[in-house]
Tab-separated table of C-alpha atoms and ligand atoms in Angstrom:
chain	number	residue	atom	x	y	z
U	924	MET	CA	123.918	133.333	106.054
U	925	GLU	CA	126.949	132.908	108.261
U	926	ASP	CA	128.189	129.433	108.888
U	927	VAL	CA	126.420	128.507	112.137
U	928	PRO	CA	126.313	125.100	113.859
U	929	PRO	CA	123.576	123.013	112.229
U	930	VAL	CA	120.298	122.229	113.977
U	931	SER	CA	119.038	118.860	112.784
U	932	ASP	CA	117.560	115.508	113.700
U	933	ILE	CA	119.534	112.925	115.625
U	934	PRO	CA	121.590	110.825	113.185
U	935	GLN	CA	119.857	107.463	112.899
U	936	GLN	CA	122.918	105.336	113.579
U	937	LYS	CA	123.452	107.222	116.859
U	938	GLN	CA	119.861	106.988	118.047
U	939	LYS	CA	120.522	104.453	120.797
U	940	ARG	CA	123.075	106.595	122.654
U	941	TYR	CA	120.751	109.590	122.522
U	942	ASP	CA	117.847	107.458	123.768
U	943	ASP	CA	119.949	106.322	126.720
U	944	ILE	CA	120.807	109.908	127.616
U	945	LYS	CA	117.182	110.969	127.200
U	946	ASN	CA	115.978	108.160	129.479
U	947	THR	CA	118.550	108.949	132.151
U	948	PHE	CA	117.520	112.603	131.949
U	949	LEU	CA	113.867	111.650	132.331
U	950	LYS	CA	114.552	109.407	135.297
U	951	LYS	CA	116.652	112.042	137.030
U	952	TYR	CA	114.573	115.153	136.417
U	953	GLY	CA	111.067	113.791	135.747
U	954	ASN	CA	110.646	115.480	132.357
U	955	PRO	CA	112.310	114.905	128.972
U	956	PRO	CA	115.088	117.123	127.547
U	957	GLU	CA	114.237	119.667	124.848
U	958	PHE	CA	117.361	119.370	122.733
U	959	PHE	CA	120.874	117.939	122.587
U	960	ALA	CA	124.158	119.745	121.981
U	961	ARG	CA	127.183	117.765	120.833
U	962	ALA	CA	130.828	118.626	120.317
U	963	SER	CA	133.649	116.256	119.502
U	964	GLY	CA	137.185	115.686	120.716
U	965	ARG	CA	140.071	115.857	118.260
U	966	VAL	CA	143.351	114.300	117.371
U	967	ASN	CA	146.073	116.655	116.256
U	968	ILE	CA	147.940	115.118	113.347
U	969	ILE	CA	150.792	117.617	113.413
U	970	GLY	CA	151.567	121.060	114.887
U	971	GLU	CA	151.974	120.716	118.644
U	972	HIS	CA	152.292	123.626	121.059
U	973	ILE	CA	152.429	126.216	118.337
U	974	ASP	CA	148.838	127.467	118.117
U	975	TYR	CA	149.383	129.813	121.059
U	976	CYS	CA	152.464	131.153	119.252
U	977	GLY	CA	150.251	132.120	116.303
U	978	TYR	CA	151.162	129.205	114.013
U	979	SER	CA	148.878	126.928	112.059
U	980	VAL	CA	148.031	123.356	113.065
U	981	LEU	CA	146.516	120.314	111.397
U	982	PRO	CA	143.961	118.394	113.498
U	983	MET	CA	140.859	116.363	112.747
U	984	ALA	CA	137.774	115.764	114.855
U	985	ILE	CA	137.271	112.256	116.205
U	986	GLU	CA	134.027	110.401	116.594
U	987	GLN	CA	134.192	110.446	120.404
U	988	ASP	CA	132.279	113.416	121.738
U	989	ILE	CA	130.439	115.174	124.526
U	990	ILE	CA	126.648	115.230	124.328
U	991	ILE	CA	124.512	117.378	126.609
U	992	ALA	CA	120.761	116.852	126.899
U	993	VAL	CA	119.141	120.138	127.911
U	994	SER	CA	115.848	121.560	129.051
U	995	HIS	CA	115.623	125.247	129.876
U	996	SER	CA	113.260	127.628	131.569
U	997	SER	CA	112.911	131.354	132.123
U	998	THR	CA	111.172	130.792	135.458
U	999	THR	CA	114.303	129.524	137.200
U	1000	ASP	CA	117.891	130.732	137.238
U	1001	LYS	CA	119.301	127.354	138.207
U	1002	ILE	CA	121.910	125.408	136.277
U	1003	MET	CA	121.550	121.754	137.233
U	1004	LEU	CA	124.232	119.384	136.001
U	1005	SER	CA	124.430	115.658	136.121
U	1006	ASN	CA	126.821	113.324	134.330
U	1007	MET	CA	126.098	109.837	132.993
U	1008	ASN	CA	129.475	108.847	134.425
U	1009	PRO	CA	128.870	108.420	138.177
U	1010	SER	CA	132.428	109.399	139.058
U	1011	TYR	CA	131.514	112.986	138.127
U	1012	GLN	CA	129.323	114.395	140.874
U	1013	ASP	CA	126.140	116.406	140.359
U	1014	PHE	CA	126.497	120.153	140.547
U	1015	GLN	CA	124.168	123.113	140.690
U	1016	CYS	CA	124.457	126.881	140.839
U	1017	SER	CA	122.645	130.015	139.720
U	1018	ILE	CA	123.278	131.147	136.142
U	1019	LYS	CA	123.167	134.707	137.485
U	1020	ASP	CA	126.026	134.281	139.865
U	1021	PHE	CA	128.760	131.651	139.777
U	1022	THR	CA	132.524	131.578	140.048
U	1023	ILE	CA	135.029	129.377	138.270
U	1024	SER	CA	138.024	128.669	140.416
U	1025	LYS	CA	141.312	128.707	138.533
U	1026	SER	CA	143.383	125.532	138.630
U	1027	ASP	CA	140.423	123.548	139.944
U	1028	PRO	CA	139.829	121.207	137.045
U	1029	GLN	CA	136.583	119.703	138.306
U	1030	TRP	CA	134.337	118.731	135.429
U	1031	PHE	CA	131.571	121.264	136.013
U	1032	ASN	CA	134.043	124.157	135.859
U	1033	TYR	CA	134.556	123.430	132.145
U	1034	PHE	CA	130.801	123.553	131.671
U	1035	LEU	CA	130.683	126.886	133.488
U	1036	CYS	CA	133.461	128.258	131.253
U	1037	GLY	CA	131.221	127.622	128.240
U	1038	VAL	CA	128.225	129.267	129.916
U	1039	LYS	CA	130.286	132.262	130.896
U	1040	GLY	CA	131.671	132.633	127.375
U	1041	ILE	CA	128.194	132.983	125.905
U	1042	LEU	CA	126.893	135.252	128.656
U	1043	GLU	CA	129.863	137.587	128.278
U	1044	TYR	CA	129.532	137.638	124.508
U	1045	ALA	CA	125.762	137.871	124.057
U	1046	LYS	CA	124.817	139.594	127.326
U	1047	PRO	CA	121.230	138.252	127.333
U	1048	ASN	CA	118.681	140.331	129.247
U	1049	ALA	CA	116.687	137.336	130.366
U	1050	LEU	CA	118.758	134.497	131.741
U	1051	ARG	CA	117.340	131.014	131.543
U	1052	GLY	CA	117.982	128.170	133.923
U	1053	MET	CA	119.270	124.984	132.311
U	1054	THR	CA	118.828	121.401	133.395
U	1055	CYS	CA	121.437	119.142	131.828
U	1056	MET	CA	122.584	115.557	131.524
U	1057	VAL	CA	126.120	115.215	130.190
U	1058	SER	CA	127.480	112.153	128.427
U	1059	GLY	CA	131.053	111.941	127.201
U	1060	ASN	CA	133.171	109.234	125.625
U	1061	VAL	CA	136.307	111.251	124.871
U	1062	PRO	CA	138.932	109.723	127.193
U	1063	ALA	CA	139.701	112.350	129.851
U	1064	SER	CA	143.196	113.774	130.451
U	1065	SER	CA	144.558	112.007	127.393
U	1066	GLY	CA	145.330	114.725	124.860
U	1067	LEU	CA	142.131	114.269	122.846
U	1068	SER	CA	140.626	117.517	124.023
U	1069	SER	CA	137.825	116.240	126.239
U	1070	SER	CA	137.884	119.473	128.229
U	1071	SER	CA	137.537	121.775	125.243
U	1072	ALA	CA	134.776	119.553	123.862
U	1073	LEU	CA	132.881	120.074	127.128
U	1074	VAL	CA	133.478	123.833	127.054
U	1075	CYS	CA	132.332	124.055	123.420
U	1076	CYS	CA	129.309	121.832	124.025
U	1077	ALA	CA	128.226	123.842	127.083
U	1078	ALA	CA	128.629	127.088	125.129
U	1079	LEU	CA	126.549	125.700	122.288
U	1080	ALA	CA	123.845	124.509	124.704
U	1081	THR	CA	123.767	127.915	126.425
U	1082	MET	CA	123.597	129.689	123.079
U	1083	TYR	CA	120.665	127.610	121.856
U	1084	ALA	CA	118.802	127.710	125.167
U	1085	HIS	CA	118.958	131.522	125.043
U	1086	GLY	CA	117.718	131.695	121.459
U	1087	TYR	CA	120.948	132.847	119.799
U	1088	SER	CA	122.565	131.692	116.596
U	1089	ILE	CA	126.281	132.430	116.540
U	1090	ALA	CA	128.697	131.642	113.701
U	1091	LYS	CA	131.109	128.737	114.190
U	1092	LYS	CA	134.133	131.014	113.852
U	1093	GLU	CA	132.793	133.339	116.483
U	1094	LEU	CA	132.011	130.410	118.787
U	1095	SER	CA	135.541	129.055	118.317
U	1096	GLY	CA	136.995	132.371	119.444
U	1097	ILE	CA	134.567	132.729	122.345
U	1098	CYS	CA	135.405	129.245	123.598
U	1099	ALA	CA	139.179	129.623	123.177
U	1100	GLN	CA	138.926	132.698	125.409
U	1101	CYS	CA	136.456	131.424	127.969
U	1102	GLU	CA	138.318	128.160	128.597
U	1103	ARG	CA	141.082	130.339	130.031
U	1104	HIS	CA	138.903	130.977	133.080
U	1105	ILE	CA	140.143	127.565	134.201
U	1106	GLY	CA	143.688	128.926	134.239
U	1107	THR	CA	145.420	127.322	131.241
U	1108	GLU	CA	146.499	129.601	128.429
U	1109	GLY	CA	145.770	127.332	125.467
U	1110	GLY	CA	145.722	128.422	121.832
U	1111	GLY	CA	142.575	128.056	119.766
U	1112	MET	CA	143.094	124.721	118.029
U	1113	ASP	CA	140.783	122.518	120.070
U	1114	GLN	CA	137.808	124.848	120.007
U	1115	ALA	CA	138.239	125.665	116.308
U	1116	ILE	CA	138.268	122.033	115.217
U	1117	SER	CA	135.393	121.167	117.538
U	1118	PHE	CA	133.156	123.723	115.797
U	1119	MET	CA	134.592	123.778	112.300
U	1120	ALA	CA	135.340	120.117	111.644
U	1121	GLN	CA	133.735	118.440	108.651
U	1122	GLU	CA	133.292	114.750	108.252
U	1123	GLY	CA	135.860	113.163	105.950
U	1124	THR	CA	138.491	115.897	106.055
U	1125	ALA	CA	141.258	117.064	108.352
U	1126	LYS	CA	141.638	120.835	108.681
U	1127	HIS	CA	144.537	123.206	108.361
U	1128	ILE	CA	143.736	125.857	110.940
U	1129	GLU	CA	145.343	129.287	110.792
U	1130	PHE	CA	144.926	132.009	113.386
U	1131	SER	CA	144.563	135.796	113.499
U	1132	PRO	CA	142.229	135.787	111.715
U	1133	LEU	CA	140.920	132.289	112.266
U	1134	ARG	CA	140.488	130.354	109.026
U	1135	THR	CA	140.375	126.707	108.090
U	1136	THR	CA	141.166	124.825	104.903
U	1137	ASN	CA	140.306	121.209	104.168
U	1138	VAL	CA	143.253	118.863	103.971
U	1139	ARG	CA	142.653	115.657	102.112
U	1140	LEU	CA	144.657	112.977	103.854
U	1141	PRO	CA	146.251	110.577	101.395
U	1142	GLY	CA	144.559	107.252	100.785
U	1143	GLY	CA	146.307	104.069	101.759
U	1144	ALA	CA	146.886	104.977	105.402
U	1145	VAL	CA	144.830	105.070	108.575
U	1146	PHE	CA	145.385	107.116	111.720
U	1147	VAL	CA	145.434	105.018	114.860
U	1148	VAL	CA	145.220	106.571	118.315
U	1149	THR	CA	146.814	104.761	121.251
U	1150	ASN	CA	146.547	105.960	124.826
U	1151	SER	CA	149.674	105.719	126.968
U	1152	CYS	CA	147.356	105.439	129.994
U	1153	VAL	CA	149.359	108.156	131.730
U	1154	GLU	CA	146.823	110.813	132.612
U	1155	MET	CA	147.748	114.455	132.348
U	1156	ASN	CA	145.302	117.177	133.248
U	1157	LYS	CA	146.853	120.379	131.990
U	1158	ALA	CA	144.858	122.582	134.362
U	1159	ALA	CA	146.112	120.677	137.412
U	1160	THR	CA	149.806	121.489	136.869
U	1161	SER	CA	151.802	124.446	135.609
U	1162	PHE	CA	153.660	122.468	132.877
U	1163	PHE	CA	151.489	123.861	130.110
U	1164	ASN	CA	151.585	127.484	131.198
U	1165	ILE	CA	155.357	127.329	131.728
U	1166	ARG	CA	155.748	126.477	128.051
U	1167	VAL	CA	153.401	129.326	127.082
U	1168	VAL	CA	155.504	131.708	129.153
U	1169	GLU	CA	158.789	130.401	127.724
U	1170	CYS	CA	157.418	131.068	124.231
U	1171	ARG	CA	156.340	134.547	125.255
U	1172	LEU	CA	159.874	135.216	126.510
U	1173	VAL	CA	161.322	133.929	123.238
U	1174	ALA	CA	159.121	136.400	121.362
U	1175	GLN	CA	160.053	139.294	123.640
U	1176	ILE	CA	163.774	138.586	123.679
U	1177	ILE	CA	163.951	138.234	119.894
U	1178	ALA	CA	161.955	141.477	119.597
U	1179	LYS	CA	164.300	143.362	121.942
U	1180	SER	CA	167.431	141.940	120.303
U	1181	LYS	CA	166.192	143.166	116.944
U	1182	GLY	CA	165.272	146.664	118.125
U	1183	LEU	CA	161.481	146.226	118.278
U	1184	ASN	CA	159.382	147.421	121.210
U	1185	TRP	CA	159.346	144.063	122.988
U	1186	ARG	CA	156.379	144.909	125.193
U	1187	ASP	CA	154.185	144.835	122.096
U	1188	TYR	CA	154.869	141.140	121.544
U	1189	LYS	CA	153.397	138.079	123.161
U	1190	ARG	CA	153.523	135.544	120.333
U	1191	ILE	CA	156.541	134.248	118.473
U	1192	GLY	CA	154.656	134.300	115.175
U	1193	ASP	CA	154.013	138.035	115.462
U	1194	VAL	CA	157.705	138.809	115.933
U	1195	GLN	CA	158.670	136.592	113.026
U	1196	LYS	CA	156.181	138.450	110.853
U	1197	ALA	CA	157.329	141.875	112.048
U	1198	LEU	CA	160.911	140.982	111.170
U	1199	GLY	CA	159.924	139.520	107.805
U	1200	LEU	CA	161.829	136.305	108.496
U	1201	SER	CA	161.179	132.930	106.915
U	1202	LEU	CA	160.885	129.996	109.313
U	1203	GLU	CA	164.309	128.809	108.182
U	1204	ASP	CA	165.836	132.258	108.834
U	1205	ALA	CA	164.116	132.325	112.209
U	1206	LEU	CA	165.941	129.130	113.174
U	1207	VAL	CA	169.235	130.827	112.339
U	1208	VAL	CA	168.244	133.820	114.474
U	1209	VAL	CA	167.541	131.449	117.391
U	1210	LYS	CA	171.101	130.168	117.167
U	1211	GLU	CA	172.446	133.726	117.034
U	1212	ILE	CA	170.475	135.037	119.986
U	1213	PHE	CA	169.937	132.240	122.473
U	1214	HIS	CA	172.417	130.147	124.398
U	1215	LYS	CA	171.618	126.495	124.849
U	1216	GLU	CA	171.734	126.525	128.668
U	1217	PRO	CA	168.563	127.488	130.524
U	1218	TYR	CA	168.078	131.187	131.288
U	1219	THR	CA	167.663	132.226	134.898
U	1220	LYS	CA	164.902	134.633	135.782
U	1221	GLU	CA	167.541	137.162	136.763
U	1222	GLU	CA	169.203	136.939	133.367
U	1223	VAL	CA	165.887	137.405	131.586
U	1224	CYS	CA	165.049	140.425	133.754
U	1225	THR	CA	168.457	141.978	133.156
U	1226	PHE	CA	168.131	141.523	129.401
U	1227	LEU	CA	164.635	142.989	129.256
U	1228	GLU	CA	165.586	145.694	131.795
U	1229	VAL	CA	162.709	144.946	134.141
U	1230	THR	CA	162.279	143.941	137.772
U	1231	PRO	CA	160.803	140.513	138.586
U	1232	GLU	CA	157.581	142.326	139.537
U	1233	GLN	CA	157.438	143.980	136.123
U	1234	LEU	CA	158.169	140.668	134.416
U	1235	ALA	CA	155.182	139.165	136.228
U	1236	LYS	CA	152.992	141.747	134.477
U	1237	THR	CA	154.549	141.720	131.017
U	1238	THR	CA	155.094	137.994	130.661
U	1239	LEU	CA	154.144	135.600	133.460
U	1240	SER	CA	150.841	134.072	134.521
U	1241	THR	CA	149.446	133.270	137.968
U	1242	ASN	CA	150.852	129.779	138.196
U	1243	THR	CA	154.246	130.610	136.701
U	1244	LEU	CA	155.260	133.434	139.027
U	1245	THR	CA	157.801	131.307	140.879
U	1246	VAL	CA	159.448	129.644	137.883
U	1247	GLN	CA	163.174	130.388	137.957
U	1248	SER	CA	164.550	128.842	134.773
U	1249	PHE	CA	163.556	129.007	131.116
U	1250	LYS	CA	164.869	126.855	128.254
U	1251	LEU	CA	164.455	129.417	125.541
U	1252	HIS	CA	166.799	128.054	122.875
U	1253	ASP	CA	165.153	124.642	122.777
U	1254	ARG	CA	161.566	125.896	122.962
U	1255	ALA	CA	162.184	128.335	120.097
U	1256	THR	CA	163.808	125.610	118.022
U	1257	HIS	CA	160.762	123.407	118.499
U	1258	VAL	CA	158.277	126.136	117.615
U	1259	PHE	CA	159.898	127.276	114.365
U	1260	SER	CA	160.683	123.751	113.176
U	1261	GLU	CA	157.220	122.437	114.074
U	1262	ALA	CA	155.529	125.366	112.314
U	1263	ASN	CA	157.549	124.441	109.250
U	1264	ARG	CA	156.599	120.741	109.489
U	1265	VAL	CA	152.900	121.656	109.471
U	1266	LEU	CA	153.325	123.603	106.232
U	1267	GLN	CA	155.321	120.789	104.655
U	1268	TYR	CA	152.719	118.225	105.727
U	1269	LYS	CA	149.933	120.266	104.210
U	1270	ARG	CA	151.861	120.874	101.017
U	1271	ILE	CA	152.529	117.159	100.571
U	1272	CYS	CA	148.839	116.349	101.147
U	1273	ASP	CA	147.738	119.058	98.681
U	1274	GLU	CA	150.179	118.141	95.941
U	1275	ASN	CA	149.911	114.421	96.622
U	1276	PRO	CA	152.730	113.598	94.225
U	1277	GLY	CA	152.375	109.827	94.417
U	1278	ASP	CA	154.194	107.943	97.110
U	1279	VAL	CA	153.805	110.439	99.935
U	1280	LEU	CA	153.083	108.273	102.957
U	1281	GLN	CA	156.677	107.770	103.993
U	1282	ARG	CA	157.389	111.509	103.838
U	1283	LEU	CA	154.327	112.344	105.924
U	1284	GLY	CA	155.252	109.649	108.428
U	1285	THR	CA	158.763	111.021	108.754
U	1286	LEU	CA	157.408	114.513	109.496
U	1287	MET	CA	155.191	113.076	112.244
U	1288	THR	CA	158.058	111.207	113.866
U	1289	GLU	CA	160.309	114.274	113.622
U	1290	SER	CA	157.560	116.200	115.361
U	1291	HIS	CA	157.590	113.709	118.204
U	1292	VAL	CA	161.364	113.882	118.553
U	1293	SER	CA	161.153	117.670	118.753
U	1294	CYS	CA	158.352	117.519	121.348
U	1295	ARG	CA	160.375	115.014	123.343
U	1296	ASP	CA	163.830	116.587	123.191
U	1297	MET	CA	163.288	120.298	122.556
U	1298	TYR	CA	159.894	121.000	124.055
U	1299	GLU	CA	160.117	118.313	126.746
U	1300	CYS	CA	156.389	117.681	126.755
U	1301	SER	CA	156.492	113.902	126.502
U	1302	CYS	CA	157.095	111.295	129.215
U	1303	THR	CA	158.820	107.918	129.456
U	1304	ASP	CA	155.735	105.788	128.816
U	1305	LEU	CA	154.597	107.896	125.899
U	1306	ASP	CA	158.060	107.710	124.308
U	1307	LYS	CA	158.030	103.974	124.794
U	1308	LEU	CA	154.582	103.778	123.175
U	1309	VAL	CA	155.712	105.827	120.162
U	1310	ASP	CA	158.735	103.538	119.749
U	1311	ILE	CA	156.515	100.457	119.919
U	1312	CYS	CA	154.152	101.978	117.342
U	1313	LEU	CA	157.067	102.602	114.980
U	1314	GLU	CA	158.387	99.075	115.529
U	1315	SER	CA	154.884	97.703	114.886
U	1316	GLY	CA	154.612	99.097	111.378
U	1317	ALA	CA	153.596	102.765	111.753
U	1318	LEU	CA	155.015	105.031	109.050
U	1319	GLY	CA	155.101	107.835	111.586
U	1320	SER	CA	154.075	108.240	115.199
U	1321	ARG	CA	153.929	111.105	117.660
U	1322	LEU	CA	152.362	112.331	120.852
U	1323	THR	CA	149.188	114.310	120.240
U	1324	GLY	CA	147.693	117.158	122.279
U	1325	ALA	CA	149.420	118.804	125.195
U	1326	GLY	CA	151.519	115.737	126.073
U	1327	TRP	CA	153.228	114.781	129.346
U	1328	GLY	CA	151.052	111.682	128.999
U	1329	GLY	CA	147.928	110.987	126.975
U	1330	CYS	CA	147.809	109.615	123.461
U	1331	ALA	CA	150.024	108.963	120.483
U	1332	VAL	CA	148.740	109.142	116.911
U	1333	SER	CA	150.283	106.855	114.313
U	1334	MET	CA	149.925	106.718	110.560
U	1335	VAL	CA	149.636	103.095	109.520
U	1336	PRO	CA	149.376	101.539	106.035
U	1337	MET	CA	145.763	100.531	105.555
U	1338	ASP	CA	146.527	96.896	104.847
U	1339	GLN	CA	148.580	96.554	108.037
U	1340	VAL	CA	146.249	98.083	110.597
U	1341	GLU	CA	145.117	94.853	112.214
U	1342	GLN	CA	148.632	93.558	112.521
U	1343	PHE	CA	149.776	96.926	113.893
U	1344	ILE	CA	147.070	97.027	116.538
U	1345	SER	CA	147.704	93.496	117.703
U	1346	LYS	CA	151.461	94.092	118.005
U	1347	VAL	CA	150.963	97.295	119.992
U	1348	LYS	CA	148.464	95.557	122.245
U	1349	GLU	CA	150.909	92.780	122.876
U	1350	ASN	CA	153.960	94.942	123.481
U	1351	TYR	CA	152.531	97.975	125.262
U	1352	TYR	CA	149.249	96.956	126.880
U	1353	ALA	CA	149.508	93.253	127.705
U	1354	VAL	CA	152.760	93.740	129.628
U	1355	GLU	CA	151.141	95.909	132.306
U	1356	PRO	CA	147.862	94.904	134.023
U	1357	SER	CA	146.715	98.511	134.577
U	1358	ARG	CA	147.091	99.176	130.848
U	1359	ALA	CA	145.562	95.862	129.835
U	1360	ALA	CA	142.423	96.777	131.785
U	1361	LYS	CA	141.953	99.873	129.619
U	1362	VAL	CA	142.923	98.458	126.261
U	1363	SER	CA	139.430	98.288	124.756
U	1364	SER	CA	139.012	102.076	124.761
U	1365	ALA	CA	142.739	102.881	124.572
U	1366	VAL	CA	143.382	101.846	120.961
U	1367	PHE	CA	141.266	102.890	118.009
U	1368	ALA	CA	141.564	103.718	114.341
U	1369	THR	CA	139.888	107.010	113.494
U	1370	GLN	CA	138.450	108.922	110.548
U	1371	PRO	CA	137.914	112.687	110.370
U	1372	GLY	CA	134.611	113.361	112.159
U	1373	GLY	CA	132.086	116.202	111.989
U	1374	GLY	CA	131.717	119.459	113.934
U	1375	ALA	CA	129.498	120.595	116.781
U	1376	ALA	CA	125.742	120.466	116.273
U	1377	ILE	CA	122.354	120.830	117.917
U	1378	TYR	CA	119.922	117.929	117.625
U	1379	LYS	CA	116.221	118.422	118.092
U	1380	MET	CA	114.161	115.891	119.997
B	1298	GLA	C1	146.157	121.863	124.316
B	1298	GLA	C2	145.704	123.282	124.027
B	1298	GLA	C3	145.859	123.581	122.542
B	1298	GLA	C4	147.273	123.262	122.067
B	1298	GLA	C5	147.697	121.864	122.484
B	1298	GLA	C6	149.129	121.567	122.180
B	1298	GLA	O1	145.302	120.955	123.716
B	1298	GLA	O2	144.365	123.464	124.400
B	1298	GLA	O3	145.509	124.907	122.290
B	1298	GLA	O4	148.163	124.234	122.527
B	1298	GLA	O5	147.480	121.650	123.871
B	1298	GLA	O6	149.352	121.580	120.813
């Protein structure tokens, strides 16, 4: 039996939330839902912006999740969506015919990505209409993967409503692909952890082929998430895709410099493997090949011997066609060093040779510095927050998720968590009324949560 998402009863301690969703569903649609799908958000402990380069990452699922109450019917082709949060408007369309507009990050488009993923994969003969009530408590646009949780949850709901049972690995791949209909070219981390998470353990996730290994986090420390309160929706800007494209150029330029057929390469990890380089050697190659100053588009085209029109096809994406400058040296340095930090982090957790917390903390903080200075995916407030976390007793602290805003994750000695939280509240949140208003949901300690599931009524 392949490892498929479990179908079980609603966990008792969660009953109240499910009852609320059920009652809202009933009030809105006049009949009760038939089942619930749930998928969680995640916090990435280390390994940022390297999954789409083919490198492994180390996230854990958080308790906050998306839940969708669903009833379905073969006598209608309608998808009807409503959200418990009134700021997200109702939406409806036909399951037979809908479009997802790129770079339009309205909430229902993420739902539709999940539906589309399953329809493209399973190609059901008989499409069923679905009536849904969505409830989410993953903070939006904050690097905790609320959007992927919605995509995964919608895919799971569509799968179950159409009578399919698809393995978690398969679902992870389907959802990593189908989320791209929204326009961002993410890797597969968020979807993989959402399906494959297991309560009590973080996961080392490797790609091509997708595989996960449990990572036992050392005792004595707690992971605390703090939201900078700067929102960043990666589908609304081109920041994210510009980094993806810069990494693609790094891969192609290294490939060409080393005599490989550069058009065959899109991911840095694949070139590294083809050249048989260690991550340390790869960092030396970066110094050899790339100059520190940004590359102009013209320079890149001249090196690859292509016209700008050809470059658009081999390398760019729709929302990066007009980008004129690429910081290849710094992006490559981040990717190889971050990939190495993930492996070191995992090794330290596995070997657990005694007093490891300080070493793990240092790796996390180094990761932040690299994201900030080399990958330039942080922002002033987030840097300030990380500094405050470190000053407040964290052993390590870093931005988590795509960045440019959103959350930091800090590793804090277990016996100092309360003190840590109160210091951060005082120094980051209390000083700014807009942050103070959000503090109750902006700071939380978290344990590794479980993966996506279906709950019967
Ligand atoms: C987003 C993407 C992920 C990953 C992170 C950055 O969450 O969806 O695939 O690239 O950003 O690490």
